[in-house]
């Protein structure tokens, strides 16, 4: 077993760190306030080779693995969860099409996403189907060489700016087996934008309602066969959960950094507060939890890279890493005291951003459901 980063992982980490710390960091607080998303950031990350890391080189990806991918995602999240999520969500259509797409679909849609020239979106949820994703009601009706989609989708990350959207709709009867997945291009008549959610945080990442009114797409935009859509969505979410967990590690490390430097500089009762056991034990717990979470995330990524089953381990990584980020960022605010509750320091933003990671790509209750279903079937505890 080797815990050391490979030279490629170290290089990707440094590439991402150099760009986000120098170019993105000065923009983040202002953009969070004005709720501005800059597509040029994704283009730049693409030029650096960071938006298509796990995609084969034949489709303009880097042909690397998830262990490489999460190193870059973590660094981006340490500066902006919004842009890290943007990269991760742009990765979802790439994962879906590289696994389930036809050669024509792969050639048409993956390269621009992998290069960061196009932004991707994944639209599964609806008002009545969040955790119960298989209950969605948006319909896709086959008419000759086209499908006609009608319905309202919710919680679509960057749905307003995405050029390539994967939308799940019902072609068959009730439940997961009646769901299909489709590729929808920005600008297709019938693709309307509803409300943009007013959120607690992560404002650079827009969360959209999409209104589909007689949205007409070519039949060749169906991914796989009719009825495959739920499994396609679940497979993509298994991978997505690893990247969400990596975002959580990035935020948690950033929060720990601020807490450590503040506790070295801030003096009370004649000495730095880091020298008080109450503070140093908090820092110790934060560091230990982050390390444990990172190992779980790396294990899930490794399993995926090895082509082994990783669904349960991805759910464990997402659950533990995002709960850790919530705890660590909350404790970072506490270490800074009153200052931590102000916008003078980034820890209050980290805390708001950590919260959403416990919810997106399956709430942590759903992760427990996935893990619980899996472990209860095991006769021997083998992992
Ligand atoms: N991979 C492949 N297939 C899977 C699978 C997986 N991970 N999970 C389930 N399936 C298959 C099952 O094997 C089953 O197939 P068969 O019928 O052939 O046996 C079929 O899918 C139905 O599975 P379940 O009976 O387990 O389905 P369920 O209705 O009980 O739901 C669930 C399971 C895990 C709760 C699932 O609904 C779920 O993950 N819900 C959360 C949805 C979610 O994460 N939403 C967030 C979307 S992200 C977003 O919207 C924001 C954004 O912009 C990215």
Short mmCIF file of N, CA and C in Angstrom, two decimals, residues 140-257:
data_model
loop_
_atom_site.label_atom_id
_atom_site.label_comp_id
_atom_site.label_asym_id
_atom_site.label_seq_id
_atom_site.Cartn_x
_atom_site.Cartn_y
_atom_site.Cartn_z
N UNK A 140 -41.32 12.23 -21.66
CA UNK A 140 -40.68 12.29 -22.97
C UNK A 140 -41.49 11.37 -23.88
N UNK A 141 -42.14 12.00 -24.88
CA UNK A 141 -43.03 11.24 -25.77
C UNK A 141 -42.36 11.10 -27.13
N UNK A 142 -42.29 9.88 -27.63
CA UNK A 142 -41.64 9.67 -28.94
C UNK A 142 -42.61 10.07 -30.05
N UNK A 143 -42.14 10.91 -30.94
CA UNK A 143 -42.95 11.30 -32.12
C UNK A 143 -42.07 11.22 -33.34
N UNK A 144 -42.19 10.15 -34.07
CA UNK A 144 -41.34 9.96 -35.26
C UNK A 144 -39.88 9.91 -34.85
N UNK A 145 -39.08 10.83 -35.43
CA UNK A 145 -37.64 10.82 -35.18
C UNK A 145 -37.27 11.76 -34.03
N UNK A 146 -38.27 12.11 -33.21
CA UNK A 146 -38.02 13.07 -32.13
C UNK A 146 -38.62 12.58 -30.81
N UNK A 147 -38.11 13.16 -29.72
CA UNK A 147 -38.80 13.04 -28.43
C UNK A 147 -39.28 14.44 -28.05
N UNK A 148 -40.47 14.51 -27.43
CA UNK A 148 -41.02 15.78 -26.97
C UNK A 148 -41.07 15.71 -25.44
N UNK A 149 -40.34 16.63 -24.81
CA UNK A 149 -40.24 16.61 -23.34
C UNK A 149 -41.12 17.71 -22.73
N UNK A 150 -41.84 17.35 -21.67
CA UNK A 150 -42.67 18.31 -20.95
C UNK A 150 -42.55 18.07 -19.45
N UNK A 151 -42.36 19.16 -18.71
CA UNK A 151 -42.30 19.04 -17.24
C UNK A 151 -41.42 20.14 -16.66
N UNK A 152 -41.27 20.09 -15.34
CA UNK A 152 -40.45 21.10 -14.65
C UNK A 152 -39.41 20.40 -13.79
N UNK A 153 -38.16 20.73 -14.04
CA UNK A 153 -37.05 20.15 -13.26
C UNK A 153 -36.58 21.17 -12.24
N UNK A 154 -36.09 20.67 -11.12
CA UNK A 154 -35.60 21.57 -10.06
C UNK A 154 -34.15 21.27 -9.71
N UNK A 155 -33.52 22.22 -9.03
CA UNK A 155 -32.19 22.03 -8.44
C UNK A 155 -31.14 21.66 -9.47
N UNK A 156 -31.25 22.23 -10.67
CA UNK A 156 -30.26 21.91 -11.69
C UNK A 156 -29.09 22.89 -11.58
N UNK A 157 -27.96 22.38 -11.10
CA UNK A 157 -26.77 23.21 -10.95
C UNK A 157 -26.35 23.73 -12.31
N UNK A 158 -26.10 25.02 -12.40
CA UNK A 158 -25.67 25.74 -13.61
C UNK A 158 -26.52 25.42 -14.85
N UNK A 159 -27.82 25.13 -14.58
CA UNK A 159 -28.74 24.85 -15.70
C UNK A 159 -28.87 26.02 -16.65
N UNK A 160 -28.65 27.24 -16.14
CA UNK A 160 -28.80 28.43 -16.99
C UNK A 160 -27.63 28.66 -17.93
N UNK A 161 -26.44 28.20 -17.53
CA UNK A 161 -25.25 28.46 -18.36
C UNK A 161 -24.77 27.23 -19.13
N UNK A 162 -25.33 26.06 -18.78
CA UNK A 162 -24.82 24.82 -19.39
C UNK A 162 -25.19 24.74 -20.87
N UNK A 163 -24.20 24.30 -21.67
CA UNK A 163 -24.46 24.06 -23.10
C UNK A 163 -24.95 22.63 -23.32
N UNK A 164 -24.51 21.71 -22.47
CA UNK A 164 -24.88 20.30 -22.64
C UNK A 164 -25.53 19.80 -21.35
N UNK A 165 -26.82 19.51 -21.45
CA UNK A 165 -27.55 19.07 -20.25
C UNK A 165 -27.98 17.62 -20.43
N UNK A 166 -27.89 16.87 -19.35
CA UNK A 166 -28.48 15.52 -19.35
C UNK A 166 -29.76 15.64 -18.53
N UNK A 167 -30.87 15.32 -19.17
CA UNK A 167 -32.17 15.47 -18.50
C UNK A 167 -32.86 14.11 -18.44
N UNK A 168 -33.33 13.78 -17.25
CA UNK A 168 -34.04 12.52 -17.06
C UNK A 168 -35.56 12.78 -17.18
N UNK A 169 -36.22 11.93 -17.96
CA UNK A 169 -37.67 12.08 -18.17
C UNK A 169 -38.29 10.69 -18.32
N UNK A 170 -39.61 10.67 -18.16
CA UNK A 170 -40.31 9.38 -18.15
C UNK A 170 -40.80 9.00 -19.55
N UNK A 171 -40.36 7.83 -20.01
CA UNK A 171 -40.85 7.31 -21.30
C UNK A 171 -41.77 6.11 -21.08
N UNK A 172 -41.75 5.57 -19.86
CA UNK A 172 -42.54 4.35 -19.61
C UNK A 172 -43.43 4.52 -18.39
N UNK A 173 -43.74 3.38 -17.77
CA UNK A 173 -44.64 3.38 -16.61
C UNK A 173 -43.99 3.95 -15.38
N UNK A 174 -44.71 3.87 -14.23
CA UNK A 174 -44.20 4.48 -13.00
C UNK A 174 -42.93 3.79 -12.47
N UNK A 175 -42.19 4.54 -11.65
CA UNK A 175 -41.01 3.97 -10.99
C UNK A 175 -39.75 4.09 -11.82
N UNK A 176 -38.63 3.62 -11.25
CA UNK A 176 -37.32 3.77 -11.91
C UNK A 176 -37.25 3.17 -13.31
N UNK A 177 -37.96 2.08 -13.55
CA UNK A 177 -37.84 1.41 -14.86
C UNK A 177 -38.44 2.22 -16.01
N UNK A 178 -39.25 3.22 -15.69
CA UNK A 178 -39.87 4.03 -16.76
C UNK A 178 -39.07 5.27 -17.12
N UNK A 179 -37.86 5.41 -16.54
CA UNK A 179 -37.09 6.65 -16.71
C UNK A 179 -36.05 6.49 -17.83
N UNK A 180 -35.89 7.55 -18.64
CA UNK A 180 -34.86 7.57 -19.69
C UNK A 180 -34.01 8.83 -19.54
N UNK A 181 -32.81 8.79 -20.11
CA UNK A 181 -31.89 9.94 -20.04
C UNK A 181 -31.69 10.51 -21.44
N UNK A 182 -31.67 11.85 -21.52
CA UNK A 182 -31.55 12.52 -22.82
C UNK A 182 -30.47 13.60 -22.78
N UNK A 183 -29.90 13.84 -23.95
CA UNK A 183 -28.97 14.98 -24.10
C UNK A 183 -29.79 16.15 -24.65
N UNK A 184 -29.68 17.28 -23.98
CA UNK A 184 -30.39 18.49 -24.45
C UNK A 184 -29.36 19.61 -24.60
N UNK A 185 -29.40 20.28 -25.73
CA UNK A 185 -28.46 21.38 -25.97
C UNK A 185 -29.10 22.71 -25.59
N UNK A 186 -28.27 23.60 -25.02
CA UNK A 186 -28.73 24.95 -24.72
C UNK A 186 -29.27 25.57 -26.01
N UNK A 187 -30.34 26.34 -25.88
CA UNK A 187 -30.88 27.04 -27.05
C UNK A 187 -31.94 26.24 -27.79
N UNK A 188 -32.19 25.00 -27.35
CA UNK A 188 -33.25 24.22 -27.99
C UNK A 188 -34.59 24.86 -27.64
N UNK A 189 -35.43 25.17 -28.66
CA UNK A 189 -36.74 25.77 -28.35
C UNK A 189 -37.52 24.86 -27.39
N UNK A 190 -38.14 25.49 -26.37
CA UNK A 190 -38.88 24.71 -25.38
C UNK A 190 -38.10 24.51 -24.09
N UNK A 191 -36.79 24.85 -24.11
CA UNK A 191 -36.00 24.77 -22.87
C UNK A 191 -36.05 26.15 -22.21
N UNK A 192 -36.87 26.25 -21.16
CA UNK A 192 -37.05 27.55 -20.50
C UNK A 192 -36.42 27.54 -19.12
N UNK A 193 -36.07 28.74 -18.67
CA UNK A 193 -35.46 28.88 -17.35
C UNK A 193 -36.47 29.47 -16.38
N UNK A 194 -36.75 28.75 -15.31
CA UNK A 194 -37.67 29.23 -14.28
C UNK A 194 -36.89 30.00 -13.23
N UNK A 195 -37.28 29.82 -11.97
CA UNK A 195 -36.64 30.62 -10.91
C UNK A 195 -35.21 30.15 -10.66
N UNK A 196 -34.39 31.13 -10.24
CA UNK A 196 -33.05 30.79 -9.74
C UNK A 196 -33.15 30.83 -8.23
N UNK A 197 -32.76 29.74 -7.57
CA UNK A 197 -32.95 29.64 -6.13
C UNK A 197 -32.13 30.69 -5.38
N UNK A 198 -32.72 31.26 -4.35
CA UNK A 198 -31.99 32.17 -3.44
C UNK A 198 -31.47 31.29 -2.30
N UNK A 199 -30.17 31.09 -2.28
CA UNK A 199 -29.62 30.08 -1.36
C UNK A 199 -28.87 30.69 -0.19
N UNK A 200 -28.49 29.82 0.73
CA UNK A 200 -27.72 30.21 1.91
C UNK A 200 -26.27 30.55 1.52
N UNK A 201 -25.77 29.90 0.49
CA UNK A 201 -24.37 30.11 0.09
C UNK A 201 -24.12 29.54 -1.29
N UNK A 202 -22.85 29.43 -1.65
CA UNK A 202 -22.42 28.92 -2.94
C UNK A 202 -23.14 29.65 -4.08
N UNK A 203 -23.08 31.01 -3.99
CA UNK A 203 -23.87 31.82 -4.91
C UNK A 203 -23.30 31.89 -6.32
N UNK A 204 -21.97 31.64 -6.47
CA UNK A 204 -21.43 31.68 -7.84
C UNK A 204 -22.02 30.53 -8.66
N UNK A 205 -22.46 29.49 -7.99
CA UNK A 205 -23.07 28.35 -8.68
C UNK A 205 -24.58 28.55 -8.69
N UNK A 206 -25.13 28.76 -9.87
CA UNK A 206 -26.58 29.03 -9.97
C UNK A 206 -27.37 27.72 -9.94
N UNK A 207 -28.44 27.73 -9.17
CA UNK A 207 -29.26 26.53 -9.02
C UNK A 207 -30.62 26.82 -9.64
N UNK A 208 -30.94 26.10 -10.70
CA UNK A 208 -32.03 26.51 -11.58
C UNK A 208 -33.23 25.56 -11.61
N UNK A 209 -34.37 26.21 -11.83
CA UNK A 209 -35.56 25.48 -12.25
C UNK A 209 -35.57 25.50 -13.79
N UNK A 210 -35.82 24.36 -14.39
CA UNK A 210 -35.90 24.31 -15.86
C UNK A 210 -37.34 23.96 -16.25
N UNK A 211 -37.88 24.74 -17.16
CA UNK A 211 -39.26 24.52 -17.59
C UNK A 211 -39.23 23.98 -19.02
N UNK A 212 -39.67 22.75 -19.17
CA UNK A 212 -39.63 22.11 -20.49
C UNK A 212 -41.04 22.13 -21.08
N UNK A 213 -41.16 22.88 -22.18
CA UNK A 213 -42.49 22.99 -22.81
C UNK A 213 -42.39 22.56 -24.25
N UNK A 214 -42.88 21.35 -24.51
CA UNK A 214 -42.77 20.79 -25.86
C UNK A 214 -41.34 20.91 -26.40
N UNK A 215 -40.41 20.57 -25.56
CA UNK A 215 -38.98 20.60 -25.92
C UNK A 215 -38.72 19.43 -26.87
N UNK A 216 -38.34 19.77 -28.10
CA UNK A 216 -38.24 18.74 -29.15
C UNK A 216 -36.78 18.45 -29.44
N UNK A 217 -36.40 17.19 -29.21
CA UNK A 217 -34.99 16.81 -29.45
C UNK A 217 -34.94 15.58 -30.37
N UNK A 218 -33.86 15.45 -31.14
CA UNK A 218 -33.76 14.28 -32.02
C UNK A 218 -33.74 12.98 -31.21
N UNK A 219 -34.32 11.94 -31.78
CA UNK A 219 -34.39 10.65 -31.06
C UNK A 219 -32.99 10.12 -30.75
N UNK A 220 -31.98 10.53 -31.57
CA UNK A 220 -30.63 10.02 -31.29
C UNK A 220 -30.02 10.64 -30.02
N UNK A 221 -30.74 11.58 -29.40
CA UNK A 221 -30.25 12.16 -28.13
C UNK A 221 -30.64 11.31 -26.91
N UNK A 222 -31.38 10.23 -27.16
CA UNK A 222 -31.64 9.26 -26.08
C UNK A 222 -30.32 8.57 -25.75
N UNK A 223 -30.02 8.43 -24.45
CA UNK A 223 -28.78 7.73 -24.06
C UNK A 223 -29.15 6.29 -23.70
N UNK A 224 -28.46 5.34 -24.32
CA UNK A 224 -28.81 3.93 -24.10
C UNK A 224 -30.18 3.63 -24.68
N UNK A 225 -30.93 2.81 -23.94
CA UNK A 225 -32.28 2.44 -24.39
C UNK A 225 -33.31 3.12 -23.50
N UNK A 226 -34.54 3.19 -23.99
CA UNK A 226 -35.63 3.66 -23.13
C UNK A 226 -35.67 2.79 -21.87
N UNK A 227 -35.81 3.42 -20.71
CA UNK A 227 -35.87 2.67 -19.44
C UNK A 227 -34.52 2.52 -18.76
N UNK A 228 -33.43 2.92 -19.47
CA UNK A 228 -32.09 2.82 -18.85
C UNK A 228 -31.77 4.04 -17.97
N UNK A 229 -32.62 5.06 -18.05
CA UNK A 229 -32.25 6.38 -17.50
C UNK A 229 -31.96 6.41 -16.01
N UNK A 230 -32.69 5.62 -15.23
CA UNK A 230 -32.48 5.66 -13.78
C UNK A 230 -31.12 5.08 -13.43
N UNK A 231 -30.79 3.95 -14.05
CA UNK A 231 -29.49 3.33 -13.76
C UNK A 231 -28.35 4.23 -14.24
N UNK A 232 -28.57 4.90 -15.36
CA UNK A 232 -27.55 5.83 -15.86
C UNK A 232 -27.34 6.95 -14.83
N UNK A 233 -28.45 7.49 -14.33
CA UNK A 233 -28.35 8.58 -13.34
C UNK A 233 -27.65 8.10 -12.07
N UNK A 234 -28.01 6.90 -11.61
CA UNK A 234 -27.41 6.37 -10.37
C UNK A 234 -25.92 6.10 -10.55
N UNK A 235 -25.55 5.59 -11.71
CA UNK A 235 -24.14 5.32 -11.98
C UNK A 235 -23.34 6.62 -11.97
N UNK A 236 -23.92 7.66 -12.59
CA UNK A 236 -23.24 8.96 -12.62
C UNK A 236 -23.11 9.52 -11.20
N UNK A 237 -24.18 9.35 -10.41
CA UNK A 237 -24.14 9.90 -9.04
C UNK A 237 -23.11 9.16 -8.18
N UNK A 238 -22.92 7.87 -8.43
CA UNK A 238 -21.88 7.15 -7.68
C UNK A 238 -20.53 7.85 -7.87
N UNK A 239 -20.21 8.20 -9.12
CA UNK A 239 -18.94 8.90 -9.39
C UNK A 239 -19.00 10.32 -8.85
N UNK A 240 -20.15 10.98 -9.06
CA UNK A 240 -20.29 12.36 -8.60
C UNK A 240 -20.10 12.48 -7.10
N UNK A 241 -20.53 11.47 -6.37
CA UNK A 241 -20.41 11.55 -4.90
C UNK A 241 -18.94 11.56 -4.46
N UNK A 242 -18.07 10.96 -5.25
CA UNK A 242 -16.63 11.02 -4.93
C UNK A 242 -16.14 12.46 -5.08
N UNK A 243 -16.61 13.14 -6.13
CA UNK A 243 -16.14 14.52 -6.34
C UNK A 243 -16.74 15.48 -5.31
N UNK A 244 -17.97 15.23 -4.89
CA UNK A 244 -18.57 16.08 -3.84
C UNK A 244 -17.76 15.88 -2.55
N UNK A 245 -17.38 14.65 -2.27
CA UNK A 245 -16.57 14.37 -1.08
C UNK A 245 -15.23 15.09 -1.17
N UNK A 246 -14.66 15.15 -2.38
CA UNK A 246 -13.38 15.86 -2.56
C UNK A 246 -13.57 17.36 -2.31
N UNK A 247 -14.70 17.90 -2.73
CA UNK A 247 -14.99 19.32 -2.43
C UNK A 247 -14.99 19.54 -0.92
N UNK A 248 -15.59 18.60 -0.20
CA UNK A 248 -15.69 18.71 1.26
C UNK A 248 -14.29 18.72 1.90
N UNK A 249 -13.40 17.89 1.37
CA UNK A 249 -12.03 17.85 1.91
C UNK A 249 -11.35 19.20 1.68
N UNK A 250 -11.55 19.76 0.48
CA UNK A 250 -10.95 21.05 0.15
C UNK A 250 -11.39 22.15 1.10
N UNK A 251 -12.70 22.24 1.35
CA UNK A 251 -13.22 23.28 2.26
C UNK A 251 -12.70 23.04 3.67
N UNK A 252 -12.73 21.78 4.11
CA UNK A 252 -12.34 21.48 5.49
C UNK A 252 -10.87 21.84 5.72
N UNK A 253 -10.02 21.55 4.73
CA UNK A 253 -8.60 21.89 4.88
C UNK A 253 -8.42 23.41 4.92
N UNK A 254 -9.16 24.10 4.07
CA UNK A 254 -9.05 25.57 4.06
C UNK A 254 -9.47 26.14 5.41
N UNK A 255 -10.54 25.58 5.98
CA UNK A 255 -11.03 26.07 7.29
C UNK A 255 -10.01 25.78 8.38
N UNK A 256 -9.40 24.60 8.32
CA UNK A 256 -8.39 24.25 9.33
C UNK A 256 -7.18 25.19 9.23
N UNK A 257 -6.80 25.52 8.00
CA UNK A 257 -5.67 26.46 7.79
C UNK A 257 -5.93 27.79 8.48
#
